[in-house]
């Protein structure tokens, strides 16, 4: 595909379920998925043992869970340091002549505040640098620069779809 597909989607039809009584995760499969069929190309088991396909799914889901925990820890750190602020995703459409129309609020979201980051004490910045979080914070801030382009692309695609459907 030409677009990034999040791991949350790529792991489908597999997912881990938590078994807190035994402190373990159980690999589950959505048997209603249209590509999960009896006698399919990728068996789930070879005899009583998981197939290579199933082992790969378990590894992928395990990696996903590890990254999910890392993400939760990272977000907790940002919350504890009070680095988040609410932002609005805005879009300014243009009419056929290119004139700006009233801005539209698309969504609210949380982002790291550069101002709050700059106000952190030096020892906290060193801690963030040393544990790798500072790099992640700056990667997040850089990714926000693409928001306007992403919104413009989405609106352009939406405008072109009805025209293509009428062609």
Coordinates of N, CA and C in Angstrom, one line a residue:
X1 N 0.8 -1.2 0.0 CA 0.0 0.0 0.0 C 0.9 1.3 0.0
X2 N 0.3 2.3 -0.5 CA 1.0 3.6 -0.6 C 0.9 4.4 0.7
X3 N 0.2 3.9 1.7 CA 0.0 4.6 3.0 C 0.5 3.7 4.1
X4 N 0.9 4.4 5.2 CA 1.3 3.7 6.4 C 0.0 3.1 7.0
X5 N 0.1 1.9 7.4 CA -1.0 1.2 8.1 C -0.6 1.0 9.5
X6 N -1.3 1.5 10.5 CA -0.9 1.4 11.9 C -0.8 -0.1 12.4
X7 N 0.1 -0.3 13.3 CA 0.2 -1.7 13.8 C -1.1 -2.2 14.4
X8 N -1.8 -1.3 15.0 CA -3.1 -1.6 15.6 C -4.0 -2.3 14.6
X9 N -3.9 -1.9 13.3 CA -4.7 -2.5 12.2 C -4.0 -3.7 11.7
X10 N -2.7 -3.6 11.5 CA -1.9 -4.7 10.9 C -2.0 -6.0 11.7
X11 N -2.2 -5.9 13.0 CA -2.2 -7.1 13.8 C -3.5 -7.9 13.6
X12 N -4.6 -7.3 13.1 CA -5.8 -8.0 12.8 C -5.6 -9.2 11.9
X13 N -6.2 -10.3 12.2 CA -7.3 -10.6 13.1 C -6.9 -11.1 14.4
X14 N -5.6 -10.9 14.8 CA -5.1 -11.3 16.1 C -5.1 -10.2 17.1
X15 N -5.3 -10.5 18.3 CA -5.2 -9.6 19.4 C -4.9 -10.3 20.7
X16 N -4.2 -9.7 21.6 CA -4.0 -10.3 22.9 C -5.1 -9.9 23.9
X17 N -5.5 -10.9 24.7 CA -6.4 -10.7 25.7 C -5.7 -10.9 27.0
X18 N -6.0 -10.1 28.0 CA -5.3 -10.2 29.3 C -5.9 -11.2 30.2
X19 N -5.1 -12.1 30.8 CA -5.6 -13.0 31.7 C -4.9 -12.7 33.1
X20 N -5.5 -11.7 33.8 CA -4.9 -11.2 35.0 C -4.7 -12.3 36.1
X21 N -5.5 -13.3 36.1 CA -5.4 -14.3 37.2 C -4.1 -15.1 37.0
X22 N -3.6 -15.3 35.8 CA -2.4 -16.0 35.6 C -1.3 -15.1 35.1
X23 N -1.6 -13.8 35.1 CA -0.6 -12.8 34.7 C 0.0 -13.1 33.3
X24 N -0.8 -13.3 32.3 CA -0.3 -13.6 31.0 C -1.3 -13.1 30.0
X25 N -0.8 -13.1 28.7 CA -1.6 -12.6 27.6 C -2.0 -13.8 26.8
X26 N -3.2 -13.9 26.3 CA -3.7 -15.0 25.4 C -3.9 -14.4 24.0
X27 N -3.3 -15.1 23.0 CA -3.5 -14.7 21.7 C -4.9 -15.2 21.2
X28 N -5.7 -14.2 20.8 CA -7.1 -14.5 20.3 C -7.1 -14.1 18.8
X29 N -8.1 -14.7 18.1 CA -8.3 -14.5 16.7 C -9.8 -14.2 16.4
X30 N -10.0 -13.3 15.6 CA -11.4 -13.0 15.1 C -11.8 -14.0 14.1
X31 N -12.5 -15.0 14.5 CA -12.9 -16.1 13.6 C -13.9 -15.6 12.5
X32 N -14.5 -14.4 12.8 CA -15.5 -13.9 11.8 C -14.8 -13.1 10.7
X33 N -13.5 -12.9 10.8 CA -12.7 -12.2 9.7 C -12.9 -13.0 8.4
X34 N -13.2 -12.3 7.3 CA -13.5 -13.0 6.0 C -12.3 -13.8 5.5
X35 N -11.1 -13.5 5.9 CA -9.9 -14.3 5.4 C -9.5 -15.4 6.4
X36 N -10.2 -15.6 7.5 CA -10.0 -16.7 8.4 C -11.0 -17.8 8.0
X37 N -10.4 -18.8 7.3 CA -11.3 -19.9 6.8 C -10.7 -21.3 7.1
X38 N -11.5 -22.2 7.2 CA -11.1 -23.6 7.4 C -10.3 -24.1 6.2
X39 N -9.1 -24.6 6.4 CA -8.3 -25.1 5.3 C -7.6 -24.1 4.5
X40 N -7.4 -22.9 5.0 CA -6.8 -21.8 4.3 C -5.4 -22.0 4.0
X41 N -4.8 -21.0 3.3 CA -3.4 -21.1 2.9 C -2.4 -21.1 4.1
X42 N -2.8 -20.4 5.1 CA -1.9 -20.2 6.3 C -2.5 -20.9 7.5
X43 N -2.1 -22.2 7.7 CA -2.8 -22.8 8.9 C -2.3 -22.2 10.2
X44 N -3.2 -22.3 11.2 CA -2.8 -21.7 12.5 C -2.0 -22.7 13.3
X45 N -2.1 -24.0 13.0 CA -1.4 -25.0 13.8 C -0.8 -26.1 12.8
X46 N 0.3 -26.6 13.2 CA 0.8 -27.8 12.6 C 0.8 -28.9 13.6
X47 N -0.3 -29.7 13.5 CA -0.5 -30.7 14.6 C -1.0 -30.0 15.8
X48 N -0.3 -30.2 16.9 CA -0.6 -29.5 18.2 C 0.2 -28.3 18.4
X49 N 1.1 -28.0 17.5 CA 2.0 -26.8 17.7 C 1.6 -25.6 16.8
X50 N 1.8 -24.4 17.3 CA 1.5 -23.2 16.5 C 2.3 -23.3 15.2
X51 N 1.7 -22.8 14.1 CA 2.4 -22.8 12.8 C 3.3 -21.6 12.8
X52 N 4.2 -21.5 11.8 CA 5.1 -20.3 11.7 C 4.3 -19.0 11.6
X53 N 3.1 -19.1 10.9 CA 2.2 -18.0 10.7 C 1.7 -17.5 12.1
X54 N 1.3 -18.4 12.9 CA 0.8 -18.1 14.3 C 1.9 -17.6 15.1
X55 N 3.1 -18.2 15.0 CA 4.3 -17.7 15.8 C 4.6 -16.3 15.4
X56 N 4.6 -16.0 14.1 CA 4.8 -14.6 13.7 C 3.8 -13.6 14.2
X57 N 2.5 -14.1 14.3 CA 1.4 -13.3 14.8 C 1.7 -13.0 16.3
X58 N 2.1 -14.0 17.0 CA 2.3 -13.9 18.4 C 3.5 -12.9 18.7
X59 N 4.5 -13.0 17.9 CA 5.7 -12.1 18.0 C 5.2 -10.6 17.7
X60 N 4.5 -10.5 16.6 CA 4.0 -9.1 16.3 C 3.1 -8.6 17.4
X61 N 2.2 -9.4 17.9 CA 1.3 -8.9 19.0 C 2.1 -8.6 20.2
X62 N 3.1 -9.4 20.5 CA 3.9 -9.2 21.7 C 4.7 -7.8 21.5
X63 N 5.2 -7.6 20.3 CA 5.9 -6.3 20.1 C 4.9 -5.2 20.2
X64 N 3.7 -5.4 19.7 CA 2.7 -4.3 19.8 C 2.4 -4.0 21.3
X65 N 2.3 -5.0 22.1 CA 2.0 -4.8 23.5 C 3.2 -4.1 24.2
X66 N 4.4 -4.5 23.9 CA 5.5 -3.8 24.5 C 5.5 -2.3 24.1
X67 N 5.3 -2.0 22.8 CA 5.2 -0.6 22.4 C 4.1 0.1 23.0
X68 N 3.0 -0.6 23.2 CA 1.8 0.0 23.9 C 2.2 0.4 25.3
X69 N 2.8 -0.4 26.0 CA 3.3 -0.1 27.4 C 4.3 1.0 27.4
X70 N 5.2 1.0 26.4 CA 6.1 2.1 26.3 C 5.4 3.5 26.1
X71 N 4.4 3.4 25.2 CA 3.6 4.6 24.9 C 2.9 5.1 26.1
X72 N 2.3 4.2 26.9 CA 1.6 4.6 28.1 C 2.5 5.2 29.1
X73 N 3.7 4.7 29.2 CA 4.7 5.2 30.1 C 5.1 6.6 29.7
X74 N 5.3 6.8 28.4 CA 5.7 8.1 27.8 C 4.6 9.1 28.0
X75 N 3.4 8.8 27.8 CA 2.3 9.7 28.0 C 2.2 10.1 29.4
X76 N 2.3 9.1 30.3 CA 2.2 9.4 31.8 C 3.3 10.3 32.2
X77 N 4.5 10.2 31.6 CA 5.6 11.1 31.9 C 5.3 12.5 31.5
X78 N 4.7 12.6 30.3 CA 4.3 14.0 29.8 C 3.2 14.6 30.6
X79 N 2.3 13.8 31.1 CA 1.3 14.3 32.0 C 1.8 14.7 33.3
X80 N 2.7 13.9 33.9 CA 3.4 14.2 35.1 C 4.1 15.5 35.1
X81 N 4.7 15.8 33.9 CA 5.5 17.0 33.7 C 4.6 18.2 33.2
X82 N 3.3 17.9 33.1 CA 2.4 18.9 32.6 C 2.8 19.6 31.3
X83 N 3.2 18.7 30.3 CA 3.6 19.3 29.1 C 2.6 19.3 28.0
X84 N 1.4 18.8 28.3 CA 0.4 18.8 27.2 C -0.4 20.1 27.2
X85 N -0.9 20.4 26.1 CA -1.9 21.5 25.9 C -2.9 21.1 24.9
X86 N -4.1 21.7 25.0 CA -5.1 21.4 24.0 C -4.9 22.3 22.8
X87 N -5.0 21.7 21.6 CA -4.9 22.5 20.4 C -6.1 22.2 19.5
X88 N -6.3 23.0 18.6 CA -7.4 22.9 17.6 C -6.8 22.7 16.2
X89 N -7.4 21.7 15.5 CA -7.0 21.5 14.1 C -8.0 22.4 13.3
X90 N -7.5 23.4 12.6 CA -8.3 24.3 11.9 C -8.0 24.1 10.4
X91 N -9.1 24.5 9.6 CA -8.9 24.4 8.1 C -9.6 25.7 7.6
X92 N -8.9 26.3 6.7 CA -9.5 27.5 6.0 C -9.8 27.2 4.6
X93 N -11.0 26.9 4.2 CA -11.3 26.5 2.8 C -11.3 27.8 1.9
X94 N -11.1 27.5 0.7 CA -11.1 28.6 -0.3 C -12.2 28.4 -1.3
X95 N -12.8 29.5 -1.8 CA -13.9 29.4 -2.8 C -13.2 29.2 -4.2
X96 N -14.0 29.1 -5.2 CA -13.5 28.8 -6.6 C -12.5 29.9 -7.1
X97 N -12.7 31.1 -6.5 CA -11.8 32.2 -6.9 C -10.5 32.2 -6.0
X98 N -10.4 31.3 -5.1 CA -9.2 31.3 -4.2 C -9.3 32.2 -3.0
X99 N -10.5 32.7 -2.7 CA -10.7 33.6 -1.5 C -10.9 32.7 -0.3
X100 N -10.3 33.1 0.8 CA -10.4 32.4 2.0 C -11.8 32.5 2.6
X101 N -12.3 31.4 3.0 CA -13.7 31.3 3.6 C -13.5 31.2 5.1
X102 N -14.6 31.3 5.9 CA -14.4 31.2 7.4 C -13.7 29.9 7.8
X103 N -12.8 30.0 8.7 CA -12.1 28.9 9.2 C -13.0 27.9 9.9
X104 N -12.7 26.6 9.7 CA -13.5 25.6 10.3 C -12.7 24.8 11.3
X105 N -13.2 24.5 12.5 CA -12.5 23.7 13.5 C -12.8 22.3 13.2
X106 N -11.8 21.5 13.0 CA -12.0 20.1 12.7 C -12.0 19.2 13.9
X107 N -11.1 19.5 14.8 CA -10.9 18.7 16.0 C -10.1 19.4 17.1
X108 N -10.2 18.9 18.3 CA -9.3 19.2 19.4 C -8.4 18.1 19.6
X109 N -7.2 18.3 20.0 CA -6.2 17.3 20.3 C -5.2 17.8 21.3
X110 N -4.5 16.8 21.9 CA -3.5 17.2 22.9 C -2.1 17.1 22.2
X111 N -1.3 18.1 22.5 CA 0.1 18.2 21.9 C 1.0 18.7 23.0
X112 N 2.3 18.4 22.8 CA 3.3 18.9 23.7 C 3.4 20.4 23.5
X113 N 3.4 21.2 24.6 CA 3.6 22.6 24.5 C 5.1 23.0 24.5
X114 N 5.5 23.6 23.4 CA 6.9 24.0 23.3 C 7.3 25.0 24.5
X115 N 6.3 25.9 24.8 CA 6.5 26.8 25.9 C 6.8 26.1 27.2
X116 N 5.9 25.1 27.5 CA 6.1 24.4 28.7 C 7.4 23.6 28.7
X117 N 7.7 23.1 27.6 CA 9.0 22.3 27.5 C 10.2 23.2 27.8
X118 N 10.2 24.4 27.3 CA 11.2 25.4 27.5 C 11.3 25.8 29.0
X119 N 10.2 25.7 29.7 CA 10.2 26.1 31.1 C 10.7 25.0 32.0
X120 N 10.9 23.8 31.5 CA 11.3 22.8 32.4 C 12.7 23.1 33.0
X121 N 12.9 22.7 34.2 CA 14.3 22.9 34.8 C 15.3 22.0 34.1
X122 N 16.5 22.5 34.1 CA 17.6 21.9 33.3 C 17.8 20.4 33.7
X123 N 17.6 20.1 35.0 CA 17.8 18.7 35.4 C 16.7 17.8 34.8
X124 N 15.5 18.3 34.6 CA 14.5 17.5 33.9 C 14.8 17.3 32.4
X125 N 15.3 18.3 31.8 CA 15.6 18.2 30.4 C 16.8 17.2 30.2
X126 N 17.7 17.2 31.1 CA 18.8 16.2 31.0 C 18.2 14.8 31.2
X127 N 17.3 14.7 32.2 CA 16.6 13.4 32.4 C 15.9 12.9 31.1
X128 N 15.2 13.8 30.5 CA 14.4 13.5 29.3 C 15.4 13.1 28.2
X129 N 16.5 13.8 28.1 CA 17.5 13.5 27.1 C 18.1 12.1 27.3
X130 N 18.4 11.8 28.6 CA 19.1 10.6 28.9 C 18.2 9.4 28.7
X131 N 16.9 9.5 29.0 CA 16.0 8.4 28.8 C 15.4 8.3 27.5
X132 N 15.8 9.2 26.5 CA 15.3 9.1 25.2 C 14.0 9.8 24.9
X133 N 13.4 10.3 25.9 CA 12.1 11.0 25.8 C 12.2 12.3 25.0
X134 N 13.3 13.0 25.2 CA 13.4 14.3 24.5 C 13.4 14.1 23.0
X135 N 14.0 13.1 22.5 CA 14.0 12.9 21.1 C 12.6 12.5 20.6
X136 N 11.8 11.8 21.4 CA 10.5 11.4 21.1 C 9.6 12.7 21.1
X137 N 9.8 13.6 22.0 CA 9.1 14.8 22.1 C 9.3 15.7 20.9
X138 N 10.6 15.8 20.5 CA 10.9 16.6 19.3 C 10.3 15.9 18.0
X139 N 10.3 14.6 17.9 CA 9.7 13.9 16.8 C 8.3 14.2 16.7
X140 N 7.6 14.2 17.9 CA 6.2 14.6 18.0 C 6.0 16.0 17.5
X141 N 6.8 16.9 17.9 CA 6.6 18.3 17.5 C 6.9 18.5 16.0
X142 N 7.8 17.8 15.5 CA 8.1 17.9 14.0 C 6.9 17.3 13.3
X143 N 6.3 16.2 13.8 CA 5.2 15.5 13.1 C 4.0 16.5 13.0
X144 N 3.9 17.4 14.0 CA 2.7 18.3 14.0 C 2.8 19.3 12.8
X145 N 4.0 19.5 12.3 CA 4.2 20.4 11.2 C 3.5 19.9 9.9
X146 N 3.3 18.7 9.8 CA 2.6 18.1 8.7 C 1.1 18.1 8.8
X147 N 0.5 18.6 9.9 CA -0.9 18.6 10.1 C -1.7 19.4 9.0
X148 N -1.2 20.6 8.7 CA -1.9 21.4 7.7 C -1.9 20.8 6.4
X149 N -0.8 20.2 6.0 CA -0.7 19.5 4.7 C -1.6 18.3 4.7
X150 N -1.7 17.6 5.8 CA -2.6 16.4 5.8 C -4.0 16.8 5.7
X151 N -4.4 17.9 6.4 CA -5.8 18.3 6.3 C -6.1 18.8 4.9
X152 N -5.2 19.5 4.3 CA -5.4 20.0 2.9 C -5.6 18.9 1.9
X153 N -4.8 17.8 2.1 CA -4.9 16.6 1.2 C -6.2 15.9 1.4
X154 N -6.7 15.8 2.6 CA -7.9 15.2 2.9 C -9.1 15.9 2.3
X155 N -9.1 17.3 2.4 CA -10.1 18.1 1.8 C -10.0 18.0 0.3
X156 N -8.8 18.0 -0.3 CA -8.7 17.9 -1.8 C -9.2 16.6 -2.3
X157 N -8.9 15.5 -1.5 CA -9.4 14.2 -1.9 C -11.0 14.2 -1.9
X158 N -11.5 14.8 -0.8 CA -13.0 14.8 -0.7 C -13.6 15.6 -1.8
X159 N -13.0 16.7 -2.2 CA -13.6 17.5 -3.3 C -13.5 16.7 -4.6
X160 N -12.4 16.0 -4.8 CA -12.2 15.3 -6.1 C -13.1 14.0 -6.2
X161 N -13.4 13.4 -5.1 CA -14.2 12.2 -5.2 C -15.6 12.4 -5.8
X162 N -16.4 13.4 -5.4 CA -17.7 13.5 -6.1 C -17.5 13.8 -7.6
X163 N -16.5 14.6 -8.0 CA -16.3 14.8 -9.4 C -15.9 13.6 -10.2
X164 N -15.1 12.7 -9.6 CA -14.7 11.5 -10.2 C -15.9 10.5 -10.3
X165 N -16.8 10.6 -9.3 CA -18.0 9.7 -9.3 C -18.9 10.1 -10.5
X166 N -18.9 11.4 -10.8 CA -19.9 11.9 -11.8 C -19.3 11.8 -13.2
X167 N -18.0 11.4 -13.3 CA -17.3 11.3 -14.7 C -17.8 10.2 -15.5

